XYZ file of N, CA and C in Angstrom:
477
model
N -233.319 -220.281 -100.387
C -233.249 -219.273 -101.421
C -231.964 -219.476 -102.233
N -232.093 -219.301 -103.526
C -230.957 -219.440 -104.422
C -230.530 -218.069 -104.930
N -229.226 -217.811 -104.935
C -228.704 -216.580 -105.526
C -228.704 -216.706 -107.040
N -228.540 -217.942 -107.503
C -228.544 -218.265 -108.925
C -229.564 -219.377 -109.107
N -230.444 -219.232 -110.076
C -231.465 -220.258 -110.320
C -230.913 -221.285 -111.292
N -230.894 -222.530 -110.860
C -230.391 -223.621 -111.689
C -231.399 -223.995 -112.772
N -230.880 -224.537 -113.847
C -231.752 -225.071 -114.890
C -232.168 -226.507 -114.577
N -231.582 -227.100 -113.539
C -231.939 -228.466 -113.157
C -233.233 -228.461 -112.354
N -234.058 -229.481 -112.544
C -235.248 -229.621 -111.684
C -234.807 -229.802 -110.227
N -235.669 -229.401 -109.284
C -235.315 -229.417 -107.865
C -234.826 -230.779 -107.374
N -235.482 -231.862 -107.773
C -235.071 -233.199 -107.305
C -233.674 -233.550 -107.827
N -233.406 -233.238 -109.083
C -232.078 -233.482 -109.642
C -231.031 -232.602 -108.952
N -231.398 -231.361 -108.680
C -230.487 -230.437 -108.016
C -230.121 -230.941 -106.622
N -231.068 -231.549 -105.941
C -230.798 -232.097 -104.607
C -229.746 -233.203 -104.676
N -229.905 -234.125 -105.619
C -228.957 -235.237 -105.787
C -227.572 -234.697 -106.151
N -227.541 -233.814 -107.113
C -226.275 -233.255 -107.589
C -225.611 -232.411 -106.497
N -226.409 -231.641 -105.782
C -225.871 -230.814 -104.704
C -225.229 -231.642 -103.607
N -225.873 -232.728 -103.220
C -225.293 -233.606 -102.199
C -223.994 -234.236 -102.693
N -223.971 -234.627 -103.953
C -222.759 -235.227 -104.521
C -221.617 -234.215 -104.568
N -221.915 -232.998 -105.004
C -220.883 -231.967 -105.083
C -220.361 -231.587 -103.704
N -221.255 -231.450 -102.738
C -220.825 -231.093 -101.388
C -219.958 -232.198 -100.783
N -220.361 -233.440 -100.970
C -219.560 -234.559 -100.470
C -218.186 -234.600 -101.120
N -218.146 -234.341 -102.408
C -216.864 -234.318 -103.123
C -215.987 -233.177 -102.615
N -216.594 -232.034 -102.365
C -215.829 -230.884 -101.883
C -215.152 -231.193 -100.550
N -215.895 -231.725 -99.601
C -215.277 -231.981 -98.292
C -214.209 -233.065 -98.386
N -214.435 -234.086 -99.207
C -213.404 -235.120 -99.374
C -212.134 -234.555 -100.001
N -212.283 -233.696 -100.995
C -211.109 -233.129 -101.658
C -210.351 -232.151 -100.764
N -211.079 -231.341 -100.017
C -210.413 -230.435 -99.083
C -209.651 -231.251 -98.041
N -210.300 -232.290 -97.519
C -209.632 -233.127 -96.516
C -208.438 -233.865 -97.112
N -208.571 -234.357 -98.333
C -207.446 -235.030 -98.982
C -206.247 -234.090 -99.089
N -206.498 -232.837 -99.441
C -205.385 -231.889 -99.535
C -204.744 -231.669 -98.168
N -205.538 -231.639 -97.125
C -205.011 -231.442 -95.768
C -204.235 -232.662 -95.283
N -204.778 -233.845 -95.545
C -204.096 -235.082 -95.159
C -202.752 -235.176 -95.880
N -202.767 -234.936 -97.178
C -201.529 -235.030 -97.959
C -200.496 -234.000 -97.480
N -200.935 -232.806 -97.147
C -200.008 -231.777 -96.680
C -199.461 -232.148 -95.305
N -200.301 -232.695 -94.424
C -199.829 -233.106 -93.099
C -198.763 -234.197 -93.222
N -199.017 -235.171 -94.072
C -198.044 -236.244 -94.279
C -196.784 -235.675 -94.948
N -196.955 -234.744 -95.864
C -195.843 -234.068 -96.539
C -194.888 -233.433 -95.518
N -195.451 -232.801 -94.512
C -194.645 -232.126 -93.498
C -193.963 -233.092 -92.541
N -194.507 -234.308 -92.408
C -194.043 -235.199 -91.334
C -193.418 -236.499 -91.819
N -193.252 -236.670 -93.120
C -192.664 -237.910 -93.627
C -191.162 -237.921 -93.339
N -190.668 -239.081 -92.958
C -189.238 -239.284 -92.708
C -188.840 -240.633 -93.282
N -187.566 -240.806 -93.516
C -187.067 -242.097 -93.977
C -186.285 -241.962 -95.262
N -185.754 -243.099 -95.737
C -184.881 -243.072 -96.906
C -185.573 -242.603 -98.193
N -186.886 -242.728 -98.261
C -187.612 -242.296 -99.464
C -188.272 -240.933 -99.255
N -187.785 -240.204 -98.273
C -188.372 -238.906 -97.930
C -188.600 -238.019 -99.149
N -187.560 -237.780 -99.909
C -187.653 -236.784 -100.985
C -188.705 -237.148 -102.037
N -188.691 -238.375 -102.513
C -189.651 -238.741 -103.562
C -191.087 -238.693 -103.045
N -191.298 -239.135 -101.819
C -192.649 -239.100 -101.245
C -193.070 -237.663 -100.976
N -192.165 -236.885 -100.425
C -192.419 -235.471 -100.130
C -192.890 -234.737 -101.391
N -192.203 -234.942 -102.489
C -192.564 -234.289 -103.749
C -193.870 -234.847 -104.314
N -194.059 -236.137 -104.197
C -195.280 -236.777 -104.700
C -196.507 -236.279 -103.935
N -196.351 -236.034 -102.655
C -197.454 -235.524 -101.842
C -197.887 -234.139 -102.291
N -196.942 -233.311 -102.702
C -197.315 -231.989 -103.214
C -198.166 -232.105 -104.482
N -197.919 -233.112 -105.285
C -198.737 -233.323 -106.485
C -200.174 -233.677 -106.103
N -200.334 -234.488 -105.064
C -201.685 -234.828 -104.593
C -202.380 -233.580 -104.060
N -201.662 -232.780 -103.290
C -202.230 -231.542 -102.757
C -202.708 -230.646 -103.897
N -201.885 -230.481 -104.911
C -202.256 -229.632 -106.045
C -203.499 -230.165 -106.754
N -203.548 -231.470 -106.977
C -204.720 -232.071 -107.616
C -205.975 -231.853 -106.783
N -205.879 -232.136 -105.488
C -207.049 -232.008 -104.619
C -207.524 -230.557 -104.546
N -206.599 -229.620 -104.466
C -206.985 -228.202 -104.393
C -207.603 -227.721 -105.698
N -207.039 -228.136 -106.802
C -207.592 -227.745 -108.103
C -209.015 -228.266 -108.262
N -209.215 -229.539 -107.949
C -210.544 -230.119 -108.135
C -211.533 -229.674 -107.068
N -211.067 -229.318 -105.882
C -212.012 -228.783 -104.895
C -212.572 -227.458 -105.418
N -211.744 -226.671 -106.069
C -212.208 -225.425 -106.660
C -213.179 -225.690 -107.809
N -212.869 -226.668 -108.637
C -213.758 -227.026 -109.754
C -215.132 -227.451 -109.230
N -215.129 -228.297 -108.205
C -216.375 -228.810 -107.630
C -217.174 -227.669 -106.981
N -216.495 -226.821 -106.225
C -217.176 -225.699 -105.566
C -217.769 -224.739 -106.591
N -217.039 -224.477 -107.657
C -217.554 -223.575 -108.680
C -218.713 -224.198 -109.456
N -218.699 -225.514 -109.630
C -219.839 -226.180 -110.268
C -221.074 -226.029 -109.398
N -220.912 -226.231 -108.095
C -222.045 -226.060 -107.177
C -222.583 -224.632 -107.261
N -221.677 -223.655 -107.218
C -222.103 -222.258 -107.287
C -222.820 -221.954 -108.601
N -222.340 -222.536 -109.697
C -222.984 -222.322 -111.000
C -224.401 -222.868 -111.028
N -224.657 -223.860 -110.173
C -226.003 -224.445 -110.082
C -226.861 -223.765 -109.016
N -226.322 -222.713 -108.405
C -227.086 -221.978 -107.409
C -226.938 -222.505 -105.997
N -225.979 -223.388 -105.780
C -225.758 -223.987 -104.461
C -224.530 -223.361 -103.811
N -224.631 -223.040 -102.542
C -223.497 -222.447 -101.835
C -222.578 -223.559 -101.346
N -221.367 -223.678 -101.898
C -220.442 -224.706 -101.439
C -219.995 -224.415 -100.003
N -219.754 -225.472 -99.252
C -219.381 -225.328 -97.845
C -218.077 -226.060 -97.584
N -216.971 -225.313 -97.589
C -215.654 -225.886 -97.331
C -215.109 -225.498 -95.971
N -216.007 -225.105 -95.053
C -215.551 -224.729 -93.714
C -214.953 -225.937 -93.001
N -214.041 -225.662 -92.088
C -213.346 -226.724 -91.351
C -214.330 -227.671 -90.663
N -215.373 -227.133 -90.048
C -216.338 -227.986 -89.348
C -217.084 -228.894 -90.318
N -217.377 -228.401 -91.501
C -218.067 -229.220 -92.508
C -217.144 -230.305 -93.044
N -215.892 -229.958 -93.248
C -214.914 -230.941 -93.730
C -214.730 -232.032 -92.671
N -214.568 -231.622 -91.421
C -214.333 -232.581 -90.338
C -215.505 -233.536 -90.165
N -216.716 -233.044 -90.305
C -217.883 -233.903 -90.086
C -218.301 -234.691 -91.316
N -217.884 -234.263 -92.506
C -218.384 -234.895 -93.721
C -217.404 -235.735 -94.508
N -216.130 -235.652 -94.185
C -215.125 -236.366 -94.974
C -215.186 -237.870 -94.724
N -214.882 -238.613 -95.771
C -214.814 -240.067 -95.666
C -213.413 -240.590 -95.429
N -212.458 -239.695 -95.265
C -211.074 -240.097 -95.041
C -210.854 -240.265 -93.544
N -210.199 -241.335 -93.169
C -209.863 -241.538 -91.765
C -208.835 -240.522 -91.304
N -208.720 -240.364 -90.018
C -207.779 -239.408 -89.457
C -206.331 -239.823 -89.672
N -205.458 -238.854 -89.573
C -204.027 -239.082 -89.689
C -203.428 -238.939 -88.292
N -202.618 -239.884 -87.909
C -201.968 -239.806 -86.601
C -201.036 -238.609 -86.549
N -200.900 -238.035 -85.364
C -199.965 -236.926 -85.203
C -198.546 -237.478 -85.120
N -197.593 -236.599 -85.273
C -196.199 -236.994 -85.180
C -195.606 -237.317 -86.535
N -194.432 -237.911 -86.508
C -193.684 -238.250 -87.715
C -194.246 -239.514 -88.354
N -194.129 -239.585 -89.683
C -194.609 -240.741 -90.446
C -193.442 -241.347 -91.216
N -193.041 -242.542 -90.823
C -191.997 -243.249 -91.578
C -192.480 -243.407 -93.011
N -191.562 -243.386 -93.947
C -191.923 -243.358 -95.368
C -192.919 -244.446 -95.767
N -192.737 -245.695 -95.300
C -193.668 -246.753 -95.687
C -195.061 -246.515 -95.099
N -195.141 -245.986 -93.891
C -196.426 -245.670 -93.274
C -197.085 -244.498 -94.000
N -196.299 -243.519 -94.406
C -196.833 -242.375 -95.145
C -197.485 -242.834 -96.447
N -196.842 -243.753 -97.131
C -197.403 -244.289 -98.371
C -198.706 -245.032 -98.082
N -198.722 -245.831 -97.042
C -199.948 -246.563 -96.686
C -201.091 -245.606 -96.367
N -200.794 -244.547 -95.640
C -201.817 -243.547 -95.323
C -202.388 -242.958 -96.607
N -201.511 -242.610 -97.539
C -201.981 -241.985 -98.776
C -202.712 -242.963 -99.676
N -202.252 -244.200 -99.761
C -202.960 -245.203 -100.569
C -204.375 -245.384 -100.014
N -204.502 -245.463 -98.697
C -205.819 -245.608 -98.082
C -206.705 -244.395 -98.288
N -206.145 -243.205 -98.113
C -206.919 -241.975 -98.291
C -207.389 -241.829 -99.735
N -206.500 -242.083 -100.667
C -206.868 -241.986 -102.082
C -207.931 -243.010 -102.450
N -207.795 -244.238 -101.969
C -208.793 -245.277 -102.263
C -210.161 -244.884 -101.707
N -210.173 -244.341 -100.501
C -211.429 -243.916 -99.891
C -212.118 -242.837 -100.724
N -211.355 -241.847 -101.144
C -211.940 -240.761 -101.932
C -212.391 -241.268 -103.303
N -211.592 -242.106 -103.935
C -211.976 -242.652 -105.243
C -213.279 -243.440 -105.131
N -213.396 -244.277 -104.128
C -214.621 -245.075 -103.966
C -215.841 -244.186 -103.783
N -215.712 -243.156 -102.991
C -216.842 -242.239 -102.788
C -217.133 -241.427 -104.051
N -216.095 -241.077 -104.810
C -216.301 -240.360 -106.072
C -217.031 -241.248 -107.085
N -216.720 -242.524 -107.074
C -217.420 -243.440 -107.988
C -218.919 -243.486 -107.667
N -219.258 -243.476 -106.389
C -220.670 -243.443 -106.000
C -221.329 -242.159 -106.511
N -220.628 -241.061 -106.389
C -221.158 -239.776 -106.868
C -221.269 -239.757 -108.389
N -220.311 -240.370 -109.047
C -220.347 -240.460 -110.502
C -221.623 -241.188 -110.945
N -221.906 -242.296 -110.294
C -223.107 -243.067 -110.633
C -224.380 -242.293 -110.298
N -224.385 -241.617 -109.152
C -225.580 -240.890 -108.715
C -225.921 -239.722 -109.632
N -224.925 -239.142 -110.274
C -225.168 -237.960 -111.104
C -225.313 -238.280 -112.595
N -225.234 -239.551 -112.954
C -225.308 -239.925 -114.377
C -226.567 -239.383 -115.048
N -227.707 -239.621 -114.470
C -228.965 -239.179 -115.088
C -229.309 -237.725 -114.763
N -229.197 -237.292 -113.501
C -229.621 -235.922 -113.213
C -228.733 -234.832 -113.800
N -227.427 -235.110 -113.963
C -226.546 -234.065 -114.484
C -225.249 -234.642 -115.036
N -225.245 -235.024 -116.317
C -224.034 -235.564 -116.921
C -222.842 -234.600 -116.902
N -223.092 -233.307 -116.809
C -221.993 -232.349 -116.733
C -221.220 -232.560 -115.430
N -221.936 -232.675 -114.329
C -221.297 -232.933 -113.044
C -220.657 -234.318 -113.044
N -221.330 -235.281 -113.640
C -220.757 -236.625 -113.717
C -219.412 -236.585 -114.448
N -219.320 -235.797 -115.491
C -218.076 -235.686 -116.245
C -216.951 -235.143 -115.363
N -217.277 -234.207 -114.496
C -216.274 -233.681 -113.559
C -215.789 -234.803 -112.652
N -216.717 -235.602 -112.147
C -216.335 -236.716 -111.267
C -215.472 -237.743 -112.006
N -215.779 -237.995 -113.254
C -214.971 -238.931 -114.049
C -213.538 -238.418 -114.160
N -213.390 -237.138 -114.417
C -212.056 -236.533 -114.531
C -211.296 -236.608 -113.199
N -211.989 -236.331 -112.113
C -211.362 -236.395 -110.784
C -210.914 -237.816 -110.478
N -211.766 -238.780 -110.738
C -211.432 -240.184 -110.473
C -210.179 -240.590 -111.247
N -210.111 -240.198 -112.502
C -208.944 -240.559 -113.315
C -207.654 -240.023 -112.690
N -207.664 -238.786 -112.243
C -206.462 -238.196 -111.643
C -206.123 -238.835 -110.299
N -207.133 -239.064 -109.472
C -206.868 -239.657 -108.159
C -206.414 -241.106 -108.284
N -206.976 -241.835 -109.239
C -206.517 -243.212 -109.461
C -205.075 -243.237 -109.954
N -204.680 -242.239 -110.706
C -203.288 -242.153 -111.152
C -202.366 -241.971 -109.946
N -202.730 -241.089 -109.026
C -201.931 -240.914 -107.809
C -201.899 -242.199 -106.988
N -203.040 -242.847 -106.867
C -203.148 -244.104 -106.104
C -202.211 -245.156 -106.694
N -202.230 -245.283 -107.988
C -201.364 -246.232 -108.688
C -199.892 -245.887 -108.479
N -199.554 -244.605 -108.640
C -198.150 -244.209 -108.553
C -197.579 -244.420 -107.156
N -198.358 -244.137 -106.129
C -197.870 -244.402 -104.774
C -197.602 -245.894 -104.590
N -198.508 -246.718 -105.073
C -198.332 -248.156 -104.910
C -197.159 -248.670 -105.742
N -197.070 -248.247 -106.990
C -196.047 -248.747 -107.892
C -194.648 -248.278 -107.495
N -194.527 -247.004 -107.234
C -193.210 -246.466 -106.919
C -192.706 -246.979 -105.579
N -193.610 -247.216 -104.673
C -193.208 -247.591 -103.323
C -193.525 -249.045 -102.992
N -193.985 -249.772 -104.015
C -194.208 -251.229 -103.915
C -195.054 -251.613 -102.705
N -196.137 -250.887 -102.506
C -197.068 -251.187 -101.429
C -198.290 -251.853 -102.036
N -198.564 -253.123 -101.699
C -199.751 -253.772 -102.249
C -201.010 -253.057 -101.757
N -202.013 -252.952 -102.635
C -203.175 -252.187 -102.253
C -204.425 -252.920 -102.314
C-alpha cells in the first residue's frame, strides 16, 4: 500500500525505489564511517583530515535526506534503520580503535570509491524510468568524487 500514489508506472517505480533505497543505506553508512574515522584519526595530519571528514559527513547526511525525501515523494517509505544500513551498505567495515592519518585516508578513499561506483550503477539504472532521480544521483556523484579527489590529492594517496 502506498501513502502517496506515484506518477511512475509500477515497473519503473520498482527500479527507482531499489536505487533510492540502496543509495540511502550507502549514504547513511558513509556518514557513520566518516564520523567514526573522524573520532579516531591520529597523526601529524590529524587536524586537516579531522576537518575534511566533517565535510564528508555533512555531504552524506544532506544527500541521504534528499534521497529519502525523493523516495517519499514517490510513495515509497525510505528505510534508514540501523539493521537496513548494516545489511545493505556496500562499504566495507571500519576497524575499531585508532586510525593513523595515512590509514584514515585510505579508509575514506576506499569508502568513497565504493559509494561512487554504486551510485553510477544507480544513475544508469534510473536514466529511462526516472530522469529526476537520475539527476539527483548525478549531483551526488559529483560531490562524492570531489571528496574522493581531495583526500587523494591533499594526502598524496594513489587511488
